Amino acid sequence: MPKSKRTDAGQETDRRSAGRGSTPGNARDDQSLAAQSAGRPGTPSAVEEVSGTEQQSITRLLAIDGESREPRRSGSGDAASQAPVHYRVVNVGEGNEMVIYGYCWSWWRALLSTLVTILSCGLFIMAFYWRPEWHMKCSCQPCHLQDAEYVLMKTTDEFQEWHRHKVKFMYLKYSPQTDQRDRETIEDVDEFSLLRKNISFTGIQIRYLQHHSIRYIWDPNKRSFILLRGLEQNVSCSDLHKKYLDGLVYQESQNRKLIYGPNVIAVQVPPYWKLLGKEILNPFYAFQAFSVILWFVEAYYPYAVAIIVMSICSIALSLYTARKQYTMLHEMVQSHNSIRVTVLRKGSASQIVSSSELVPGDVIIIPQQEMILPCDVVLMNGAVVVNESMLTGESVPVTKTPLPDICEAGNYNDPIFRLQDYKRHVLFCGTLIIQVRPYENYVKAVVIRTGFLTTKGQLVRSILFPKPVDFKLFRDARRFVICLVLVALLGFVYTIIISSIRGEPIPEILLKAFDVITIVVPPALPAAVTVGVVYAQRRLKRQGIYCISPHRINLCGQLDLVCFDKTGTLTENGMDLYGVVRAKNKNFIYSNDDLKMQVFNEDEVLAAMATCHSLTLASSETTLQGDPLDLTIFRATNWVCRFRSGIGILRQFPFSSALQRMTVIAKNLDEQSLAAYCKGAPETIVKLCTKESVPDDFLEVMESFTQCGYRVIGLAFREFKGSLKESDIKNVNREFVEQNMTFTGLVILENKLKKVTSMVFSELLKAEIRIVMITGDSTLTAIQVAKESGMIGVRERVIRVKAKLPTATSKATVTWRNVRKAPGGECRESPQNIPVSGAESKPRIHFVVDGPSLLVIEEKFPELLPKVTLYGTVFARMSPDMKTKLIKSLQSLDYVVGMCGDGANDCGALKTAHVGISLSQLEASVASPFTSKLPTIECVPILIKEGRAALVTSFCAFKYMALYSMIQYVSVLILYYISSNLGNWEFLYEDLFITSAIAITMSRNKAYEHLVPQRPNANLVSPQLLLSVLMHIALCSTFQMMGFLLVQIQPWYNPWDQGARACSSNNTFYGMPSRHARNSSGILFNMQWKISNYVNTTIFFVSVFQYITIAFVFSMGKPFRKPISTNYLFLAVLVILYLFTLFLMLFPSSSLDTFFEEVLTNNHRLWNWLSRIYCPSASLVKHKKLHRELQDDPAWPPVTTPTWHKDAVQ
């Protein structure tokens, strides 16, 4: 690269490629994109090999992990294979899969779009803001991706979001002088791993773009932008030990810093003017601005000023809330953006640098004192105890062990380092280091991810850039508003025709026509609909439930299924030791009478209980910290945790959810012998033990305890007797340690149910809300907890579903068997038995499934998965990923799913569910829309009640605002027919004093105190709501037309009497000149009579009483909200408005509104019949249709016959 084109390291400039003469490519349509995603033939093909020295250099430099999907071209030949393309699909198969399109600057398009924007008075700015693809296509032209100056990114999920970014470039300047490692084998090692090879290419230009705080780097080999990753992908465990343990040279670290950027999670607090710009670009405020301008032209000053004041208050509150959230997030991450750390440099002494200087590949020294980790690192030696409450929601310390050097241990099957498989060796960003145990001089760790690539960075990104949530209520509201706009257009045309026929001036015709639009689509509609949610959020806060996503409150009212974690959610966090069952000579030694009083006189049992744990001493060295289960077992031994006495723990293999066990290697300091002790799920432990040590009645004894709800832990040990030397402990693999073990017994723990659990379940079941348990505990223990809590009734049928993978001699099978009642009848069960609904013709059935079986069913029997999840009540042995998959399976059946957990391993499920409720208030609660101060599940029915009340309130407000606009719409059209109109003060009385006061106060009804089986209507365009609105519109229009006609046949009616005033004096507010008269400047003749006439007064009074009456009619009470009699402020407003209006007119006439609302809208048989006629296929959602089909199937469930896989024996 010529020297004149080089810049200093760190300099980043924008690149333009106009005038390159590239042929513009055409963006593919959705059908071709779908074909490419499915891998269909017949689409263009891209390069597999790249020629040219510079391209090869860049490829070696940036052999980035990850793949981009590229189009395929039929035929062969170099020309075809190297054809440039306009787009690429990146992050294939991941949650952030996107299509990237290339564009280059077009001066004539940019000039034309600028002119159109100016002519539209800036309206196109708002359109370009909400539609970046329009902006791109109006200012740029498509080009090959390799020549692109700008890119357009489109997500491939259901939301189809578009993002516009500018392509930038950087130059690498430094070249290493002392780093000569493995230069001769560069081409043979990890071709797709980012920055594994030496950065030795001076002046290399790299194109990149930044999207949502992470970078995409241009790969000339793939001819695509590839997601920049750290060292956690496609690097072997031995390479981390051999190639990175000595650290990086300074020049290489500087190049990596240029590529990755500084190691900071930068959350900038935007200034108010930026937040204001984003806020006012909302289409709602644009429509408000149009309305206010129109009202000022019409001299309708009072209401225009009132709307301006309300909008300013709303915007100010929104800006304050948004800036406060940014400030809180900034303070949360700022604490570890500038930490001093010690970094090892290859070929030089260690350096103390700021954590912002760290890059992937750096080696840092973990200090002895407490420190918050500034990045994700993999531990290379020693042991570290950390607090991962930021990730798990639990402040239980976790012990991290060093990454084993596989090759040094004699295993030449070098595995690839995968973060999900080696989490126990990784220290994550944001976690707190509590204790460091160095095995050598100091503890070293290799940096694998920095900045927003870290675990905490991803968490912050999910907050800064949340995925859009497509709520059905919002979709229906948009459709409803579109219908109102169409009605407004009809009124617009009608006004123009009538006014033109009467010969009115064009300025007045346009003002009156546009005025119709502001009447039909009231600017206060969004505020009125969201008032109910605001009230509900305040009530939830007073009850100790905090919400970070208010729009999900309405979803709480639609919940028909709630999933619960077991430990810490349904049961108490702590456990009590019930007893120990020792095993000796293939027999269990215990008695039910003295189980709790047994003395631990067996060395193996006592040693296993005392050593096999992850407990650690606090800084005071007097308080133990760790998992509650480990604490309970250790304290039962009456041992003391010290450092140089008794049995010493030399190596620890931490507990793994996938393996369901933990193991330690310990040394008896008296006998100088080595032994391994293992603790975990009993069925897992026995697989590691010799058959000679496992009692024959193992299953019977274990099930006798698990069926009674006890938690059972298996113990085992192994004496090495010279097969393992102390010097080899550091690198020994887990498989070697955990083989040929001796089974020593069972530890029985009692996990008591929380007092409110049964009460809450009873309330939910009576409301016909399905409840599901998802736990990592054993199946039989979960079944007993489900029975004890009332989740499963005494006389209800329980079927255990077990699936097995295929073997060499058998196919994959699914077995169904009834679960027997626990022997002896000593186990506790809830006496309640909630009756099933009348729609169910069979006794209630509960499926019990474990996690491994669910995975087999998903893989081998996908047709059974919906049926199993439909009837599944207990899902045991579930890992965090399995919980998330189950939530998605339930959502695929059209369930509105809630998830309640204590934050430990539940973050994925809490984020996936429609409504996530965290019982933990730690940082992990950011994954959940709702966080409860109450440590029990009693928050669930509270949320459902408030959600139902908020949903009903939103519907009532929407119906009222729709009726209000249509009533005023009809009134104005009637008056337009005689060239009349309402006066400014008449409009103000209706818009501000009546409608605004009612819309605010009618939403104050509190939630009803009981849950009922009936569900609130969640469909804004349902036949029930539409027919109710249409009938009220017809009724109100009829009364207005009757008033219009009746007043004209009175003998005293005189249409040309300018001084005529019905029921009023000469100075009443509704007799003032109209807004049109004030601005006509004498153009219209004799305007006073247009306002002060009998028809105007009649229509005004009829419409006013209609507003008040429909407010009373639409303010629903039971069964979702408390009766209207409890909303004192709303009743006071109605009474005051009635009395004030009666002062002006003696008698209202709108009693039939109440009659129709009571007779028609509450007739459920009528509405069910109308629903089937309106949309017969929508009357049942997927899970109801499937349930009805299975109810009519006499062979379901197939308890007596196993289900075989259709394929041949594998």
mmCIF file of C-alpha atoms in Angstrom, residues 61-199:
data_model
loop_
_atom_site.group_PDB
_atom_site.id
_atom_site.type_symbol
_atom_site.label_atom_id
_atom_site.label_comp_id
_atom_site.label_asym_id
_atom_site.label_seq_id
_atom_site.Cartn_x
_atom_site.Cartn_y
_atom_site.Cartn_z
ATOM 1 C CA LEU A 61 -5.352 -11.091 8.843
ATOM 2 C CA LEU A 62 -9.082 -11.428 9.303
ATOM 3 C CA ALA A 63 -9.961 -15.101 9.086
ATOM 4 C CA ILE A 64 -13.177 -14.335 10.917
ATOM 5 C CA ASP A 65 -15.353 -16.975 12.491
ATOM 6 C CA GLY A 66 -18.898 -17.152 11.227
ATOM 7 C CA GLU A 67 -20.362 -17.707 7.825
ATOM 8 C CA SER A 68 -22.244 -15.553 5.384
ATOM 9 C CA ARG A 69 -24.755 -17.065 3.083
ATOM 10 C CA GLU A 70 -23.989 -16.276 -0.514
ATOM 11 C CA PRO A 71 -26.045 -16.649 -3.671
ATOM 12 C CA ARG A 72 -25.376 -19.566 -6.013
ATOM 13 C CA ARG A 73 -25.001 -19.219 -9.758
ATOM 14 C CA SER A 74 -25.663 -22.085 -12.068
ATOM 15 C CA GLY A 75 -22.872 -22.993 -14.413
ATOM 16 C CA SER A 76 -19.125 -22.941 -13.896
ATOM 17 C CA GLY A 77 -16.122 -20.849 -14.754
ATOM 18 C CA ASP A 78 -14.003 -18.250 -13.044
ATOM 19 C CA ALA A 79 -16.076 -15.360 -14.304
ATOM 20 C CA ALA A 80 -19.215 -16.797 -12.818
ATOM 21 C CA SER A 81 -17.583 -17.765 -9.548
ATOM 22 C CA GLN A 82 -16.057 -14.306 -9.022
ATOM 23 C CA ALA A 83 -19.161 -12.316 -9.951
ATOM 24 C CA PRO A 84 -19.788 -9.519 -7.413
ATOM 25 C CA VAL A 85 -23.121 -9.417 -5.600
ATOM 26 C CA HIS A 86 -25.383 -6.732 -4.212
ATOM 27 C CA TYR A 87 -26.321 -8.466 -0.950
ATOM 28 C CA ARG A 88 -25.284 -11.115 1.557
ATOM 29 C CA VAL A 89 -27.036 -12.947 4.391
ATOM 30 C CA VAL A 90 -24.970 -12.792 7.596
ATOM 31 C CA ASN A 91 -25.245 -14.515 10.979
ATOM 32 C CA VAL A 92 -26.993 -17.426 9.322
ATOM 33 C CA GLY A 93 -29.151 -19.449 11.695
ATOM 34 C CA GLU A 94 -28.623 -17.079 14.624
ATOM 35 C CA GLY A 95 -31.092 -14.797 16.336
ATOM 36 C CA ASN A 96 -29.560 -11.737 14.652
ATOM 37 C CA GLU A 97 -29.628 -13.062 11.075
ATOM 38 C CA MET A 98 -29.727 -10.196 8.581
ATOM 39 C CA VAL A 99 -29.476 -9.386 4.893
ATOM 40 C CA ILE A 100 -26.950 -6.678 3.966
ATOM 41 C CA TYR A 101 -27.488 -4.671 0.752
ATOM 42 C CA GLY A 102 -24.834 -2.451 -0.815
ATOM 43 C CA TYR A 103 -25.481 1.133 -1.995
ATOM 44 C CA CYS A 104 -23.340 3.976 -3.292
ATOM 45 C CA TRP A 105 -24.004 7.715 -3.329
ATOM 46 C CA SER A 106 -26.139 9.158 -6.134
ATOM 47 C CA TRP A 107 -25.997 12.950 -6.381
ATOM 48 C CA TRP A 108 -29.120 13.357 -8.501
ATOM 49 C CA ARG A 109 -31.209 11.158 -6.192
ATOM 50 C CA ALA A 110 -29.924 13.022 -3.150
ATOM 51 C CA LEU A 111 -30.700 16.372 -4.780
ATOM 52 C CA LEU A 112 -34.199 15.275 -5.759
ATOM 53 C CA SER A 113 -34.987 13.932 -2.264
ATOM 54 C CA THR A 114 -33.720 17.198 -0.726
ATOM 55 C CA LEU A 115 -36.033 19.240 -2.942
ATOM 56 C CA VAL A 116 -39.010 17.023 -2.108
ATOM 57 C CA THR A 117 -38.205 17.322 1.607
ATOM 58 C CA ILE A 118 -38.126 21.117 1.368
ATOM 59 C CA LEU A 119 -41.376 21.245 -0.587
ATOM 60 C CA SER A 120 -43.083 18.967 1.944
ATOM 61 C CA CYS A 121 -42.056 21.291 4.804
ATOM 62 C CA GLY A 122 -39.903 18.596 6.337
ATOM 63 C CA LEU A 123 -42.541 15.876 6.251
ATOM 64 C CA PHE A 124 -40.178 13.540 4.411
ATOM 65 C CA ILE A 125 -37.663 13.806 7.256
ATOM 66 C CA MET A 126 -40.111 11.958 9.477
ATOM 67 C CA ALA A 127 -40.797 9.416 6.721
ATOM 68 C CA PHE A 128 -37.062 8.808 6.238
ATOM 69 C CA TYR A 129 -36.592 8.424 9.985
ATOM 70 C CA TRP A 130 -39.192 5.696 10.287
ATOM 71 C CA ARG A 131 -38.399 4.146 6.907
ATOM 72 C CA PRO A 132 -34.607 4.104 6.452
ATOM 73 C CA GLU A 133 -34.981 1.948 3.347
ATOM 74 C CA TRP A 134 -36.863 4.812 1.691
ATOM 75 C CA HIS A 135 -34.089 7.211 2.608
ATOM 76 C CA MET A 136 -31.468 4.885 1.170
ATOM 77 C CA LYS A 137 -33.315 4.297 -2.096
ATOM 78 C CA CYS A 138 -34.054 8.011 -2.508
ATOM 79 C CA SER A 139 -30.449 9.141 -2.014
ATOM 80 C CA CYS A 140 -28.341 6.182 -3.183
ATOM 81 C CA GLN A 141 -28.279 3.590 -5.923
ATOM 82 C CA PRO A 142 -27.672 -0.172 -5.563
ATOM 83 C CA CYS A 143 -24.130 -1.376 -6.166
ATOM 84 C CA HIS A 144 -21.910 -4.361 -5.487
ATOM 85 C CA LEU A 145 -21.353 -4.953 -1.812
ATOM 86 C CA GLN A 146 -17.580 -4.753 -2.254
ATOM 87 C CA ASP A 147 -17.949 -1.199 -3.605
ATOM 88 C CA ALA A 148 -20.636 -0.035 -1.199
ATOM 89 C CA GLU A 149 -20.351 3.292 0.618
ATOM 90 C CA TYR A 150 -23.543 2.627 2.543
ATOM 91 C CA VAL A 151 -25.336 -0.548 3.528
ATOM 92 C CA LEU A 152 -28.950 -1.328 4.235
ATOM 93 C CA MET A 153 -29.464 -4.075 6.820
ATOM 94 C CA LYS A 154 -32.724 -5.978 7.095
ATOM 95 C CA THR A 155 -33.534 -8.517 9.787
ATOM 96 C CA THR A 156 -34.991 -11.831 8.646
ATOM 97 C CA ASP A 157 -37.325 -12.291 11.632
ATOM 98 C CA GLU A 158 -41.033 -11.521 11.674
ATOM 99 C CA PHE A 159 -40.425 -7.801 12.302
ATOM 100 C CA GLN A 160 -38.340 -7.147 9.148
ATOM 101 C CA GLU A 161 -36.498 -4.165 10.638
ATOM 102 C CA TRP A 162 -34.343 -1.942 8.419
ATOM 103 C CA HIS A 163 -31.135 -0.155 9.449
ATOM 104 C CA ARG A 164 -28.954 2.237 7.463
ATOM 105 C CA HIS A 165 -25.192 2.500 8.080
ATOM 106 C CA LYS A 166 -22.175 4.095 6.496
ATOM 107 C CA VAL A 167 -19.190 1.952 5.532
ATOM 108 C CA LYS A 168 -15.970 3.084 7.226
ATOM 109 C CA PHE A 169 -12.380 1.980 6.929
ATOM 110 C CA MET A 170 -9.239 1.840 9.055
ATOM 111 C CA TYR A 171 -5.507 1.351 8.426
ATOM 112 C CA LEU A 172 -3.253 -0.949 10.446
ATOM 113 C CA LYS A 173 0.155 0.648 10.938
ATOM 114 C CA TYR A 174 2.142 -1.330 13.504
ATOM 115 C CA SER A 175 3.955 -4.531 12.681
ATOM 116 C CA PRO A 176 5.353 -6.847 15.379
ATOM 117 C CA GLN A 177 9.098 -6.962 15.862
ATOM 118 C CA THR A 178 9.555 -9.742 18.388
ATOM 119 C CA ASP A 179 6.552 -12.017 17.943
ATOM 120 C CA GLN A 180 7.759 -14.879 15.725
ATOM 121 C CA ARG A 181 5.494 -17.668 16.964
ATOM 122 C CA ASP A 182 4.487 -20.293 14.450
ATOM 123 C CA ARG A 183 4.939 -18.176 11.347
ATOM 124 C CA GLU A 184 5.682 -21.252 9.314
ATOM 125 C CA THR A 185 2.368 -22.888 10.241
ATOM 126 C CA ILE A 186 0.070 -19.932 9.779
ATOM 127 C CA GLU A 187 -1.831 -21.554 6.965
ATOM 128 C CA ASP A 188 -2.430 -24.770 8.885
ATOM 129 C CA VAL A 189 -4.036 -23.484 12.068
ATOM 130 C CA ASP A 190 -7.660 -22.345 12.425
ATOM 131 C CA GLU A 191 -8.300 -20.757 9.098
ATOM 132 C CA PHE A 192 -11.627 -19.279 10.271
ATOM 133 C CA SER A 193 -10.595 -17.951 13.670
ATOM 134 C CA LEU A 194 -10.398 -14.195 13.999
ATOM 135 C CA LEU A 195 -6.944 -12.709 14.514
ATOM 136 C CA ARG A 196 -5.323 -16.043 15.390
ATOM 137 C CA LYS A 197 -2.529 -15.323 12.958
ATOM 138 C CA ASN A 198 0.162 -12.690 13.275
ATOM 139 C CA ILE A 199 -0.752 -9.169 12.374
#
